[in-house]
């Protein structure tokens, strides 16, 4: 399972980093959770399943948009922005930051992508 440099994500997110996880086909490892986020009950198995399912649709998205290789997907919620960055076949990173924190999401995706490209 790949990893991502949490310290670089923390610096880029300027205090708004909520959680970081890495996954592969077999499972998901949470490598960072902010205290106020860790107290919440998480549906980690369902999140992992969703991330793997998104990977299944990778080829479809690449063929549909025809703008190159798919790198990441972003979901914005009331309290969090969640970024799913693919690092390989059925592997990648999940990063969440506070909504409204004015974080450069493209830079977060680049950090995740660069870590997986090694």
Short mmCIF file of N, CA, C and O in Angstrom, two decimals:
data_model
loop_
_atom_site.label_atom_id
_atom_site.label_comp_id
_atom_site.label_asym_id
_atom_site.label_seq_id
_atom_site.Cartn_x
_atom_site.Cartn_y
_atom_site.Cartn_z
N UNK A 1 0.86 -1.18 0.00
CA UNK A 1 0.00 0.00 0.00
C UNK A 1 0.90 1.23 0.00
O UNK A 1 1.85 1.31 0.76
N UNK A 2 0.60 2.18 -0.86
CA UNK A 2 1.41 3.39 -0.94
C UNK A 2 1.14 4.28 0.27
O UNK A 2 0.25 4.04 1.07
N UNK A 3 1.91 5.34 0.38
CA UNK A 3 1.69 6.30 1.45
C UNK A 3 1.78 7.70 0.86
O UNK A 3 2.17 7.87 -0.29
N UNK A 4 1.38 8.67 1.63
CA UNK A 4 1.46 10.06 1.21
C UNK A 4 2.10 10.86 2.33
O UNK A 4 1.95 10.50 3.50
N UNK A 5 2.82 11.94 2.00
CA UNK A 5 3.50 12.73 3.04
C UNK A 5 2.50 13.63 3.78
O UNK A 5 2.17 14.72 3.33
N UNK A 6 2.05 13.16 4.93
CA UNK A 6 1.05 13.89 5.70
C UNK A 6 1.54 15.29 6.06
O UNK A 6 0.77 16.26 6.00
N UNK A 7 2.83 15.41 6.39
CA UNK A 7 3.36 16.73 6.77
C UNK A 7 3.23 17.74 5.63
O UNK A 7 2.95 18.92 5.87
N UNK A 8 3.42 17.31 4.40
CA UNK A 8 3.26 18.22 3.25
C UNK A 8 1.79 18.58 3.06
O UNK A 8 1.45 19.72 2.75
N UNK A 9 0.89 17.61 3.25
CA UNK A 9 -0.54 17.89 3.15
C UNK A 9 -0.98 18.85 4.25
O UNK A 9 -1.75 19.78 3.99
N UNK A 10 -0.47 18.65 5.46
CA UNK A 10 -0.81 19.54 6.58
C UNK A 10 -0.37 20.97 6.28
O UNK A 10 -1.12 21.93 6.52
N UNK A 11 0.84 21.12 5.78
CA UNK A 11 1.37 22.46 5.46
C UNK A 11 0.53 23.12 4.36
O UNK A 11 0.20 24.30 4.45
N UNK A 12 0.18 22.36 3.35
CA UNK A 12 -0.61 22.91 2.24
C UNK A 12 -2.03 23.25 2.68
O UNK A 12 -2.62 24.22 2.20
N UNK A 13 -2.59 22.46 3.59
CA UNK A 13 -3.97 22.66 4.02
C UNK A 13 -4.11 23.73 5.10
O UNK A 13 -5.22 24.12 5.46
N UNK A 14 -3.00 24.20 5.64
CA UNK A 14 -3.02 25.34 6.57
C UNK A 14 -3.97 25.14 7.75
O UNK A 14 -4.79 26.01 8.04
N UNK A 15 -3.90 23.98 8.40
CA UNK A 15 -4.72 23.73 9.58
C UNK A 15 -6.10 23.16 9.30
O UNK A 15 -6.85 22.88 10.23
N UNK A 16 -6.46 23.00 8.04
CA UNK A 16 -7.80 22.51 7.72
C UNK A 16 -7.84 21.03 7.33
O UNK A 16 -8.89 20.52 6.97
N UNK A 17 -6.70 20.33 7.42
CA UNK A 17 -6.66 18.91 7.07
C UNK A 17 -7.46 18.12 8.09
O UNK A 17 -7.25 18.23 9.29
N UNK A 18 -8.40 17.34 7.62
CA UNK A 18 -9.27 16.55 8.49
C UNK A 18 -8.81 15.10 8.61
O UNK A 18 -8.73 14.56 9.69
N UNK A 19 -8.53 14.46 7.47
CA UNK A 19 -8.16 13.04 7.47
C UNK A 19 -7.39 12.70 6.21
O UNK A 19 -7.57 13.33 5.17
N UNK A 20 -6.54 11.68 6.34
CA UNK A 20 -5.78 11.15 5.21
C UNK A 20 -5.79 9.63 5.34
O UNK A 20 -5.53 9.10 6.41
N UNK A 21 -6.10 8.96 4.25
CA UNK A 21 -6.07 7.51 4.22
C UNK A 21 -5.48 7.05 2.90
O UNK A 21 -5.55 7.77 1.90
N UNK A 22 -4.87 5.89 2.91
CA UNK A 22 -4.38 5.26 1.69
C UNK A 22 -5.09 3.92 1.56
O UNK A 22 -5.49 3.32 2.55
N UNK A 23 -5.26 3.48 0.33
CA UNK A 23 -5.98 2.23 0.11
C UNK A 23 -5.40 1.47 -1.05
O UNK A 23 -4.70 2.00 -1.91
N UNK A 24 -5.70 0.18 -1.05
CA UNK A 24 -5.48 -0.67 -2.21
C UNK A 24 -6.70 -1.59 -2.28
O UNK A 24 -7.67 -1.40 -1.54
N UNK A 25 -6.64 -2.56 -3.15
CA UNK A 25 -7.79 -3.44 -3.34
C UNK A 25 -8.19 -4.17 -2.05
O UNK A 25 -9.35 -4.46 -1.82
N UNK A 26 -7.22 -4.42 -1.19
CA UNK A 26 -7.46 -5.22 0.00
C UNK A 26 -7.96 -4.45 1.22
O UNK A 26 -8.52 -5.04 2.14
N UNK A 27 -7.73 -3.15 1.27
CA UNK A 27 -8.16 -2.41 2.44
C UNK A 27 -7.75 -0.96 2.42
O UNK A 27 -7.18 -0.47 1.46
N UNK A 28 -8.08 -0.29 3.51
CA UNK A 28 -7.83 1.14 3.65
C UNK A 28 -7.19 1.38 5.01
O UNK A 28 -7.63 0.82 6.01
N UNK A 29 -6.11 2.18 5.04
CA UNK A 29 -5.43 2.54 6.29
C UNK A 29 -5.55 4.04 6.51
O UNK A 29 -5.12 4.83 5.65
N UNK A 30 -6.11 4.42 7.64
CA UNK A 30 -6.16 5.83 8.00
C UNK A 30 -4.80 6.19 8.58
O UNK A 30 -4.37 5.59 9.57
N UNK A 31 -4.12 7.16 7.97
CA UNK A 31 -2.78 7.53 8.44
C UNK A 31 -2.78 8.87 9.18
O UNK A 31 -1.79 9.22 9.80
N UNK A 32 -3.87 9.60 9.10
CA UNK A 32 -4.01 10.85 9.86
C UNK A 32 -5.48 11.14 10.07
O UNK A 32 -6.28 11.01 9.13
N UNK A 33 -5.84 11.51 11.28
CA UNK A 33 -7.18 12.00 11.58
C UNK A 33 -7.06 13.11 12.61
O UNK A 33 -6.44 12.91 13.65
N UNK A 34 -7.62 14.25 12.30
CA UNK A 34 -7.65 15.34 13.27
C UNK A 34 -8.53 14.90 14.44
O UNK A 34 -9.50 14.16 14.25
N UNK A 35 -8.23 15.37 15.64
CA UNK A 35 -8.94 14.91 16.84
C UNK A 35 -10.46 15.05 16.73
O UNK A 35 -11.18 14.13 17.09
N UNK A 36 -10.94 16.17 16.24
CA UNK A 36 -12.40 16.37 16.18
C UNK A 36 -13.05 15.49 15.12
O UNK A 36 -14.24 15.22 15.18
N UNK A 37 -12.29 15.01 14.17
CA UNK A 37 -12.81 14.11 13.14
C UNK A 37 -12.76 12.67 13.64
O UNK A 37 -13.67 11.89 13.40
N UNK A 38 -11.71 12.32 14.37
CA UNK A 38 -11.52 10.95 14.86
C UNK A 38 -12.62 10.55 15.82
O UNK A 38 -12.91 9.38 15.98
N UNK A 39 -13.25 11.52 16.46
CA UNK A 39 -14.31 11.21 17.42
C UNK A 39 -15.59 10.77 16.73
O UNK A 39 -16.46 10.19 17.36
N UNK A 40 -15.71 11.05 15.46
CA UNK A 40 -16.92 10.65 14.73
C UNK A 40 -16.86 9.18 14.37
O UNK A 40 -15.80 8.62 14.14
N UNK A 41 -18.02 8.58 14.29
CA UNK A 41 -18.10 7.20 13.83
C UNK A 41 -17.92 7.22 12.31
O UNK A 41 -18.57 7.99 11.60
N UNK A 42 -17.04 6.40 11.80
CA UNK A 42 -16.81 6.38 10.35
C UNK A 42 -17.31 5.08 9.75
O UNK A 42 -17.40 4.06 10.41
N UNK A 43 -17.61 5.15 8.49
CA UNK A 43 -18.07 3.98 7.73
C UNK A 43 -16.94 3.55 6.81
O UNK A 43 -17.06 3.55 5.60
N UNK A 44 -15.81 3.18 7.40
CA UNK A 44 -14.59 2.95 6.65
C UNK A 44 -14.72 1.86 5.60
O UNK A 44 -14.19 1.99 4.50
N UNK A 45 -15.44 0.79 5.88
CA UNK A 45 -15.60 -0.27 4.89
C UNK A 45 -16.37 0.21 3.67
O UNK A 45 -16.03 -0.11 2.53
N UNK A 46 -17.40 1.00 3.88
CA UNK A 46 -18.18 1.53 2.75
C UNK A 46 -17.38 2.56 1.96
O UNK A 46 -17.49 2.63 0.74
N UNK A 47 -16.57 3.37 2.66
CA UNK A 47 -15.72 4.35 1.96
C UNK A 47 -14.71 3.60 1.09
O UNK A 47 -14.51 3.95 -0.08
N UNK A 48 -14.09 2.56 1.64
CA UNK A 48 -13.13 1.78 0.86
C UNK A 48 -13.80 1.18 -0.38
O UNK A 48 -13.27 1.23 -1.49
N UNK A 49 -14.97 0.61 -0.20
CA UNK A 49 -15.71 0.02 -1.32
C UNK A 49 -15.99 1.07 -2.40
O UNK A 49 -15.81 0.81 -3.59
N UNK A 50 -16.38 2.27 -2.00
CA UNK A 50 -16.65 3.34 -2.96
C UNK A 50 -15.39 3.74 -3.72
O UNK A 50 -15.43 3.95 -4.93
N UNK A 51 -14.26 3.84 -3.03
CA UNK A 51 -13.02 4.21 -3.69
C UNK A 51 -12.62 3.17 -4.73
O UNK A 51 -12.20 3.50 -5.84
N UNK A 52 -12.77 1.89 -4.40
CA UNK A 52 -12.44 0.82 -5.35
C UNK A 52 -13.42 0.84 -6.52
O UNK A 52 -13.03 0.68 -7.68
N UNK A 53 -14.70 1.09 -6.25
CA UNK A 53 -15.68 1.17 -7.34
C UNK A 53 -15.37 2.33 -8.29
O UNK A 53 -15.54 2.21 -9.50
N UNK A 54 -14.91 3.45 -7.76
CA UNK A 54 -14.52 4.56 -8.62
C UNK A 54 -13.38 4.16 -9.54
O UNK A 54 -13.32 4.57 -10.69
N UNK A 55 -12.46 3.34 -9.02
CA UNK A 55 -11.36 2.85 -9.85
C UNK A 55 -11.88 1.99 -11.00
O UNK A 55 -11.33 2.02 -12.09
N UNK A 56 -12.92 1.20 -10.75
CA UNK A 56 -13.51 0.36 -11.79
C UNK A 56 -13.99 1.25 -12.94
O UNK A 56 -13.89 0.88 -14.11
N UNK A 57 -14.50 2.43 -12.64
CA UNK A 57 -15.02 3.34 -13.65
C UNK A 57 -13.97 4.22 -14.30
O UNK A 57 -14.30 5.05 -15.14
N UNK A 58 -12.71 4.04 -13.95
CA UNK A 58 -11.64 4.88 -14.48
C UNK A 58 -11.60 4.89 -16.00
O UNK A 58 -11.58 5.94 -16.63
N UNK A 59 -11.57 3.72 -16.60
CA UNK A 59 -11.47 3.62 -18.06
C UNK A 59 -12.68 4.28 -18.72
O UNK A 59 -12.54 4.98 -19.73
N UNK A 60 -13.86 4.07 -18.16
CA UNK A 60 -15.06 4.69 -18.69
C UNK A 60 -14.93 6.21 -18.70
O UNK A 60 -15.22 6.87 -19.71
N UNK A 61 -14.49 6.80 -17.59
CA UNK A 61 -14.33 8.25 -17.50
C UNK A 61 -13.28 8.76 -18.48
O UNK A 61 -13.47 9.79 -19.13
N UNK A 62 -12.17 8.04 -18.59
CA UNK A 62 -11.12 8.47 -19.51
C UNK A 62 -11.62 8.45 -20.95
O UNK A 62 -11.34 9.38 -21.73
N UNK A 63 -12.40 7.44 -21.32
CA UNK A 63 -12.95 7.36 -22.68
C UNK A 63 -14.04 8.39 -22.90
O UNK A 63 -14.16 8.95 -24.00
N UNK A 64 -14.84 8.65 -21.89
CA UNK A 64 -15.93 9.62 -22.01
C UNK A 64 -15.40 11.04 -22.22
O UNK A 64 -15.81 11.73 -23.14
N UNK A 65 -14.48 11.47 -21.38
CA UNK A 65 -13.99 12.84 -21.45
C UNK A 65 -12.88 13.04 -22.47
O UNK A 65 -12.70 14.13 -23.00
N UNK A 66 -12.10 12.01 -22.73
CA UNK A 66 -11.00 12.04 -23.70
C UNK A 66 -10.09 13.25 -23.51
O UNK A 66 -9.77 13.98 -24.44
N UNK A 67 -9.65 13.45 -22.25
CA UNK A 67 -8.72 14.54 -21.94
C UNK A 67 -7.49 14.02 -21.19
O UNK A 67 -6.79 14.79 -20.54
N UNK A 68 -7.25 12.72 -21.29
CA UNK A 68 -6.08 12.14 -20.62
C UNK A 68 -6.47 11.19 -19.51
O UNK A 68 -7.63 10.81 -19.35
N UNK A 69 -5.47 10.84 -18.75
CA UNK A 69 -5.63 9.88 -17.65
C UNK A 69 -6.34 10.54 -16.47
O UNK A 69 -6.03 11.65 -16.10
N UNK A 70 -7.27 9.80 -15.85
CA UNK A 70 -7.99 10.29 -14.68
C UNK A 70 -7.06 10.26 -13.48
O UNK A 70 -6.36 9.28 -13.24
N UNK A 71 -7.01 11.36 -12.73
CA UNK A 71 -6.13 11.46 -11.56
C UNK A 71 -6.88 11.54 -10.24
O UNK A 71 -6.43 10.98 -9.25
N UNK A 72 -7.99 12.28 -10.21
CA UNK A 72 -8.67 12.42 -8.92
C UNK A 72 -10.12 12.85 -9.10
O UNK A 72 -10.51 13.32 -10.16
N UNK A 73 -10.86 12.69 -8.03
CA UNK A 73 -12.25 13.12 -7.96
C UNK A 73 -12.42 13.89 -6.66
O UNK A 73 -11.83 13.53 -5.63
N UNK A 74 -13.22 14.94 -6.69
CA UNK A 74 -13.46 15.75 -5.51
C UNK A 74 -14.95 15.77 -5.21
O UNK A 74 -15.77 15.87 -6.12
N UNK A 75 -15.30 15.65 -3.93
CA UNK A 75 -16.68 15.75 -3.48
C UNK A 75 -16.74 16.84 -2.42
O UNK A 75 -15.97 16.80 -1.45
N UNK A 76 -17.64 17.80 -2.59
CA UNK A 76 -17.77 18.88 -1.62
C UNK A 76 -19.05 18.70 -0.83
O UNK A 76 -20.14 18.58 -1.39
N UNK A 77 -18.89 18.68 0.49
CA UNK A 77 -20.02 18.55 1.41
C UNK A 77 -20.11 19.82 2.25
O UNK A 77 -19.26 20.71 2.15
N UNK A 78 -21.10 19.87 3.08
CA UNK A 78 -21.30 21.04 3.94
C UNK A 78 -20.09 21.34 4.82
O UNK A 78 -19.68 22.48 4.96
N UNK A 79 -19.50 20.31 5.41
CA UNK A 79 -18.40 20.52 6.35
C UNK A 79 -17.04 20.06 5.84
O UNK A 79 -16.02 20.32 6.48
N UNK A 80 -17.00 19.35 4.73
CA UNK A 80 -15.72 18.82 4.26
C UNK A 80 -15.67 18.72 2.74
O UNK A 80 -16.69 18.53 2.09
N UNK A 81 -14.46 18.84 2.23
CA UNK A 81 -14.18 18.55 0.82
C UNK A 81 -13.31 17.30 0.84
O UNK A 81 -12.29 17.24 1.53
N UNK A 82 -13.74 16.29 0.11
CA UNK A 82 -13.04 15.00 0.08
C UNK A 82 -12.44 14.78 -1.30
O UNK A 82 -13.13 14.90 -2.31
N UNK A 83 -11.18 14.45 -1.31
CA UNK A 83 -10.43 14.26 -2.55
C UNK A 83 -9.98 12.80 -2.63
O UNK A 83 -9.38 12.29 -1.69
N UNK A 84 -10.32 12.15 -3.73
CA UNK A 84 -9.89 10.77 -3.99
C UNK A 84 -8.87 10.84 -5.11
O UNK A 84 -9.20 11.19 -6.24
N UNK A 85 -7.62 10.56 -4.79
CA UNK A 85 -6.54 10.62 -5.77
C UNK A 85 -6.04 9.21 -6.06
O UNK A 85 -5.62 8.49 -5.16
N UNK A 86 -6.09 8.81 -7.33
CA UNK A 86 -5.63 7.49 -7.73
C UNK A 86 -4.11 7.50 -7.87
O UNK A 86 -3.53 8.44 -8.40
N UNK A 87 -3.48 6.43 -7.38
CA UNK A 87 -2.03 6.30 -7.49
C UNK A 87 -1.61 5.10 -8.32
O UNK A 87 -0.46 4.92 -8.60
N UNK A 88 -2.54 4.29 -8.67
CA UNK A 88 -2.25 3.09 -9.44
C UNK A 88 -3.55 2.32 -9.59
O UNK A 88 -4.61 2.81 -9.20
N UNK A 89 -3.45 1.15 -10.15
CA UNK A 89 -4.67 0.37 -10.32
C UNK A 89 -5.18 -0.10 -8.96
O UNK A 89 -4.49 -0.81 -8.23
N UNK A 90 -6.36 0.36 -8.61
CA UNK A 90 -7.01 0.03 -7.34
C UNK A 90 -6.18 0.43 -6.12
O UNK A 90 -6.18 -0.25 -5.11
N UNK A 91 -5.48 1.54 -6.22
CA UNK A 91 -4.76 2.08 -5.07
C UNK A 91 -4.75 3.59 -5.17
O UNK A 91 -4.85 4.16 -6.25
N UNK A 92 -4.67 4.23 -4.02
CA UNK A 92 -4.66 5.68 -4.02
C UNK A 92 -4.76 6.25 -2.63
O UNK A 92 -4.48 5.58 -1.64
N UNK A 93 -5.17 7.52 -2.59
CA UNK A 93 -5.26 8.24 -1.32
C UNK A 93 -6.60 8.95 -1.23
O UNK A 93 -7.19 9.33 -2.24
N UNK A 94 -7.05 9.10 -0.01
CA UNK A 94 -8.27 9.84 0.30
C UNK A 94 -7.86 10.94 1.27
O UNK A 94 -7.23 10.67 2.30
N UNK A 95 -8.18 12.19 0.93
CA UNK A 95 -7.81 13.34 1.76
C UNK A 95 -9.05 14.18 1.95
O UNK A 95 -9.80 14.43 1.00
N UNK A 96 -9.28 14.64 3.19
CA UNK A 96 -10.39 15.56 3.40
C UNK A 96 -9.90 16.80 4.15
O UNK A 96 -9.01 16.71 5.00
N UNK A 97 -10.48 17.93 3.76
CA UNK A 97 -10.18 19.22 4.38
C UNK A 97 -11.50 19.91 4.72
O UNK A 97 -12.55 19.54 4.20
N UNK A 98 -11.43 20.91 5.58
CA UNK A 98 -12.63 21.66 5.93
C UNK A 98 -13.15 22.44 4.72
O UNK A 98 -12.37 23.03 3.97
N UNK A 99 -14.46 22.44 4.54
CA UNK A 99 -15.07 23.28 3.50
C UNK A 99 -14.81 24.74 3.84
O UNK A 99 -14.75 25.12 5.01
N UNK A 100 -14.65 25.55 2.82
CA UNK A 100 -14.47 26.98 3.02
C UNK A 100 -13.09 27.39 3.51
O UNK A 100 -12.88 28.53 3.89
N UNK A 101 -12.13 26.46 3.48
CA UNK A 101 -10.80 26.75 4.01
C UNK A 101 -9.87 27.37 2.97
O UNK A 101 -8.72 27.67 3.27
N UNK A 102 -10.34 27.53 1.75
CA UNK A 102 -9.55 28.15 0.69
C UNK A 102 -8.22 27.40 0.47
O UNK A 102 -7.16 28.00 0.45
N UNK A 103 -8.32 26.10 0.32
CA UNK A 103 -7.16 25.23 0.10
C UNK A 103 -7.02 24.98 -1.39
O UNK A 103 -8.01 24.79 -2.10
N UNK A 104 -5.79 24.96 -1.87
CA UNK A 104 -5.52 24.66 -3.27
C UNK A 104 -5.66 23.15 -3.47
O UNK A 104 -4.73 22.38 -3.19
N UNK A 105 -6.83 22.72 -3.93
CA UNK A 105 -7.11 21.29 -4.09
C UNK A 105 -6.24 20.64 -5.15
O UNK A 105 -5.87 19.47 -5.03
N UNK A 106 -5.90 21.39 -6.18
CA UNK A 106 -5.02 20.83 -7.21
C UNK A 106 -3.65 20.50 -6.62
O UNK A 106 -3.05 19.48 -6.94
N UNK A 107 -3.17 21.36 -5.74
CA UNK A 107 -1.88 21.10 -5.09
C UNK A 107 -1.96 19.85 -4.20
O UNK A 107 -1.04 19.04 -4.17
N UNK A 108 -3.06 19.68 -3.46
CA UNK A 108 -3.23 18.47 -2.64
C UNK A 108 -3.22 17.23 -3.53
O UNK A 108 -2.57 16.23 -3.20
N UNK A 109 -3.92 17.30 -4.65
CA UNK A 109 -3.96 16.17 -5.58
C UNK A 109 -2.56 15.88 -6.13
O UNK A 109 -2.17 14.71 -6.25
N UNK A 110 -1.80 16.93 -6.43
CA UNK A 110 -0.43 16.74 -6.93
C UNK A 110 0.45 16.05 -5.89
O UNK A 110 1.26 15.19 -6.23
N UNK A 111 0.31 16.45 -4.63
CA UNK A 111 1.11 15.82 -3.56
C UNK A 111 0.80 14.33 -3.50
O UNK A 111 1.70 13.50 -3.41
N UNK A 112 -0.49 13.98 -3.56
CA UNK A 112 -0.88 12.57 -3.52
C UNK A 112 -0.38 11.82 -4.75
O UNK A 112 0.14 10.71 -4.65
N UNK A 113 -0.53 12.45 -5.91
CA UNK A 113 -0.10 11.81 -7.16
C UNK A 113 1.42 11.59 -7.17
O UNK A 113 1.91 10.52 -7.53
N UNK A 114 2.17 12.63 -6.75
CA UNK A 114 3.63 12.52 -6.73
C UNK A 114 4.09 11.41 -5.80
O UNK A 114 5.03 10.67 -6.10
N UNK A 115 3.42 11.25 -4.67
CA UNK A 115 3.78 10.20 -3.71
C UNK A 115 3.53 8.81 -4.30
O UNK A 115 4.31 7.89 -4.06
N UNK A 116 2.46 8.66 -5.06
CA UNK A 116 2.12 7.36 -5.65
C UNK A 116 2.94 7.02 -6.88
O UNK A 116 3.03 5.87 -7.26
N UNK A 117 3.54 8.04 -7.49
CA UNK A 117 4.30 7.82 -8.72
C UNK A 117 5.70 7.25 -8.44
O UNK A 117 6.40 6.88 -9.36
N UNK A 118 6.08 7.18 -7.19
CA UNK A 118 7.42 6.70 -6.84
C UNK A 118 7.56 5.22 -7.03
O UNK A 118 6.72 4.45 -6.97
#
